[in-house]
Short mmCIF file of C-alpha atoms and ligand atoms in Angstrom, two decimals:
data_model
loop_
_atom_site.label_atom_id
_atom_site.label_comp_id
_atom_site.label_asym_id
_atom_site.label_seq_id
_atom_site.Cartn_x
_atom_site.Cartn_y
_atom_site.Cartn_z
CA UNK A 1 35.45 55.29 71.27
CA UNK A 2 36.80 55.33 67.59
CA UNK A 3 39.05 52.73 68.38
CA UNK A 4 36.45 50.51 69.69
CA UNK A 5 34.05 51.11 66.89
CA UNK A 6 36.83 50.55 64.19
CA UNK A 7 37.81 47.10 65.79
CA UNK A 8 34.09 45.93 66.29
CA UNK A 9 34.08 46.98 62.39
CA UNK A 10 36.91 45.51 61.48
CA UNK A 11 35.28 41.93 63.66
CA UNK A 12 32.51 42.23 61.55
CA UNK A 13 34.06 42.35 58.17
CA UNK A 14 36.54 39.47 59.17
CA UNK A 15 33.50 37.31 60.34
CA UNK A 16 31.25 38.57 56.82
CA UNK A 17 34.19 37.41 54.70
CA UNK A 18 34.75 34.09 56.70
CA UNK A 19 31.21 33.55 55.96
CA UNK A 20 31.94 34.31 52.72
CA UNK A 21 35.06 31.84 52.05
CA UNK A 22 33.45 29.39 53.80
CA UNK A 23 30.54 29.25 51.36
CA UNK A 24 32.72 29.10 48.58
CA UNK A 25 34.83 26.63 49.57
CA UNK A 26 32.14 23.71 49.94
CA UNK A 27 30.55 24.51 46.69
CA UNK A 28 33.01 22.32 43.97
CA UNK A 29 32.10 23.19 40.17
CA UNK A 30 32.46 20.26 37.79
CA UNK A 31 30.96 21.53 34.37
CA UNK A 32 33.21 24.09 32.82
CA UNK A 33 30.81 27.16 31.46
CA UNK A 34 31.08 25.19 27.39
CA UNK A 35 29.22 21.89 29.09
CA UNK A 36 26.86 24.25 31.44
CA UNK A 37 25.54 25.39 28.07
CA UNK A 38 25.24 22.45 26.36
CA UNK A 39 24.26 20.31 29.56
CA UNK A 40 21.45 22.88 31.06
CA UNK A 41 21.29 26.17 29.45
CA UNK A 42 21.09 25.35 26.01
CA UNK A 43 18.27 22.53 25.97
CA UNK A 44 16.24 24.68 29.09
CA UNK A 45 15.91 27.98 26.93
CA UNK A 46 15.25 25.82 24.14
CA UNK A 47 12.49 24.54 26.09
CA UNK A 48 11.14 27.99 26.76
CA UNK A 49 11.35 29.22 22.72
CA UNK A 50 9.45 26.10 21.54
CA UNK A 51 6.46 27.75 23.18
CA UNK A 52 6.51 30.33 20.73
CA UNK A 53 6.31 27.44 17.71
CA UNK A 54 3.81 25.23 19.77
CA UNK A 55 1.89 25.92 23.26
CA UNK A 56 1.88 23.15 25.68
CA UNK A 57 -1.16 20.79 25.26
CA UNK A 58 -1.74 19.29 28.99
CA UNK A 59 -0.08 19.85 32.58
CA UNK A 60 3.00 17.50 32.03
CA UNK A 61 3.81 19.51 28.87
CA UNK A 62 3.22 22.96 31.45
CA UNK A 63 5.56 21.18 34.27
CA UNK A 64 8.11 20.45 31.72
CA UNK A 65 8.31 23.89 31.15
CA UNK A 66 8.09 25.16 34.07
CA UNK A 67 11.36 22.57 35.21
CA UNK A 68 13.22 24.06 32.10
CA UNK A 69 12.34 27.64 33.36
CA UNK A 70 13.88 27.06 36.80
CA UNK A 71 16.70 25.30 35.61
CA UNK A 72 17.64 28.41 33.35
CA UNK A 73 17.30 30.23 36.21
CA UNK A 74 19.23 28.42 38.96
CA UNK A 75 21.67 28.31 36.00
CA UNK A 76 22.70 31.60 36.10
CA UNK A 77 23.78 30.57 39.87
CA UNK A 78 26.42 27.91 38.61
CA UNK A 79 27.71 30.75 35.97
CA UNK A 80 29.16 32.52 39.60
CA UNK A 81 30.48 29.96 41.58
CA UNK A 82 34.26 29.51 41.35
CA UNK A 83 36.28 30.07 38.62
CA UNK A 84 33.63 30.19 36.41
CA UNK A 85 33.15 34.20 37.05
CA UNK A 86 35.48 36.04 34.58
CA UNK A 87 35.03 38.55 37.00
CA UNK A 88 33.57 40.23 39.53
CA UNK A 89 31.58 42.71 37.28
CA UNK A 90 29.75 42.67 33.90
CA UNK A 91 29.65 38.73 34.41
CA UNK A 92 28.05 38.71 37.73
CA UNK A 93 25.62 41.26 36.18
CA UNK A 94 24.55 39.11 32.98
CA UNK A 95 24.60 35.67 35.26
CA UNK A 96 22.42 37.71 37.24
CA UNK A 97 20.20 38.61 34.04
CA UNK A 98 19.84 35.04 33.75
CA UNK A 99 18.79 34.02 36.96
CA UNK A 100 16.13 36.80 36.39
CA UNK A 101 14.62 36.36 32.94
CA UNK A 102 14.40 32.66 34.12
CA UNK A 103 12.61 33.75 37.19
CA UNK A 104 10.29 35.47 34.99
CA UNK A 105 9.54 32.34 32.44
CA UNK A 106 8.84 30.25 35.58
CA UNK A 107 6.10 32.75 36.39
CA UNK A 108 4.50 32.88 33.12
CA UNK A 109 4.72 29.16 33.01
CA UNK A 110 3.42 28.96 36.38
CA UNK A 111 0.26 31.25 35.45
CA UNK A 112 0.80 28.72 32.25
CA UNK A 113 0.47 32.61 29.98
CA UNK A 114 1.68 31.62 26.76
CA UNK A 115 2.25 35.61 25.69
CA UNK A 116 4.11 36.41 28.70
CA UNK A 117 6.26 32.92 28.32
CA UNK A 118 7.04 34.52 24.67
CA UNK A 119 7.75 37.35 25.85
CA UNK A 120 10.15 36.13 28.95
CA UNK A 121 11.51 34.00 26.14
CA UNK A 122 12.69 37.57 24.12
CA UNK A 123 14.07 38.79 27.73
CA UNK A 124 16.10 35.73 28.08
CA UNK A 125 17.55 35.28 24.45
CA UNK A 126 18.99 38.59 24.78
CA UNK A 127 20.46 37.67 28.43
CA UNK A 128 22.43 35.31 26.37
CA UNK A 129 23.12 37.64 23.49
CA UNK A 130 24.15 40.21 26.34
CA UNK A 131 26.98 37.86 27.58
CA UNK A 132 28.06 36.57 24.73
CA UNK A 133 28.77 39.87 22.79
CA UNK A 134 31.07 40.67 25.85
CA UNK A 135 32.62 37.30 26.78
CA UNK A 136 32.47 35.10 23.84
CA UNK A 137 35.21 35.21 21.55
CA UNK A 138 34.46 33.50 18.95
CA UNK A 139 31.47 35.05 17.51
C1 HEC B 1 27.09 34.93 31.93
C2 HEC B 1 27.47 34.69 30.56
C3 HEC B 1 26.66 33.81 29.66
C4 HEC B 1 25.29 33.71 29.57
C5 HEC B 1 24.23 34.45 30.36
C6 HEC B 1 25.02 32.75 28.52
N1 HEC B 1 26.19 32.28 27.99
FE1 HEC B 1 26.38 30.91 26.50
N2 HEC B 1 28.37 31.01 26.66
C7 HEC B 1 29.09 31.82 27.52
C8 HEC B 1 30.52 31.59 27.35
C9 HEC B 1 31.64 32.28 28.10
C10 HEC B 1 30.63 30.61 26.35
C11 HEC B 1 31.94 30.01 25.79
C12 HEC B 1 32.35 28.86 26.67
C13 HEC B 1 33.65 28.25 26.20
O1 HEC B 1 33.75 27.93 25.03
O2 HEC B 1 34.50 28.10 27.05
C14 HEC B 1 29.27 30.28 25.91
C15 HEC B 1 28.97 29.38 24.90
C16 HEC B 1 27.71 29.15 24.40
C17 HEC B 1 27.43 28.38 23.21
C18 HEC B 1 28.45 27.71 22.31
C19 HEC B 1 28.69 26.30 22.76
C20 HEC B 1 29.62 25.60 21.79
O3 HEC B 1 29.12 24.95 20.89
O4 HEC B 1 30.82 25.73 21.96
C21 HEC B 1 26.07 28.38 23.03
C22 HEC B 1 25.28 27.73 21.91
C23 HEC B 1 25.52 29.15 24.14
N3 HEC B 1 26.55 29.61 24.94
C24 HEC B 1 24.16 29.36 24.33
C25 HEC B 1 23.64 30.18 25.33
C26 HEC B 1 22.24 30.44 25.50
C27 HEC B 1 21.13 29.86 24.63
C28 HEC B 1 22.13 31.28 26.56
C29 HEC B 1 20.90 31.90 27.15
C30 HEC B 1 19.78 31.10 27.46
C31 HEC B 1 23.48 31.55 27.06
N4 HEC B 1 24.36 30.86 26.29
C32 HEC B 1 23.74 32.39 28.13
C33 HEC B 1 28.57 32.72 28.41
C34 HEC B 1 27.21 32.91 28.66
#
């Protein structure tokens, strides 16, 4: 009986980290982290903190947002796919911060709340601080 339950375990985790490896292996990273900032993460959450300075004016301005918000989020996403994770801890944890504050700005911009799109703004500037005190080494 334990035999069979250890091999039906040991099936499953063979056939979870299959599933595993096979996801990985069709995703293929191009950016390297430097031109995910610049390219996406940079101009999105700059996006986000104008609001602060100046609140959108129609619905485009509102979409624009909104497409800056989810592309901060789905950001944090790239920052775990291949070699891109320094590891499999504290960076998986502030990628996920990312994906979350930017989860939160695309609700407030969504419900087009200019206080709570400041205040997701605060939440994700200090996602990035977060990371970049660990992982960044020039300061
Ligand atoms: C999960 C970690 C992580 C998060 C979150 C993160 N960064 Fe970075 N960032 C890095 C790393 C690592 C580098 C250095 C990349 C390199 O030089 O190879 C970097 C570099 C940068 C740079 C310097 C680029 C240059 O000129 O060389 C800027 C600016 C920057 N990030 C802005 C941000 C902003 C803004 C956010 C938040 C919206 C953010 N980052 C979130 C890890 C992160």
């Amino acid at each position: 009986m334990r035999t069979i339950l250890l091999l039906f375990l040991a099936a499953l985790l063979l056939s979870l980290s299959n599933t595993a490896s096979a996801q990985q292996s069709t995703l293929k990273p191009v950016a390297t982290v430097n031109q995910l900032m610049k390219a996406f993460i940079i101009p999105s959450s700059d996006a986000l903190f104008q609001v602060a300075m100046e609140a959108p004016q129609d619905d485009e301005a509102w979409t624009a947002v909104q497409n800056s918000a989810l592309m901060l989020a789905e950001s944090g996403n790239l920052l775990m796919i291949g070699d891109r994770a320094k590891d499999t801890g504290d960076w998986i944890k502030a990628a996920q911060a990312l994906i979350e504050a930017g989860t939160v700005a695309f609700k407030a911009a969504e419900a087009k709340n200019v206080d709570a799109l400041i205040e997701a703004g605060d939440q994700v500037y200090a996602t990035c601080e977060g990371c970049h005190q660990q992982y960044l080494d020039k300061q």
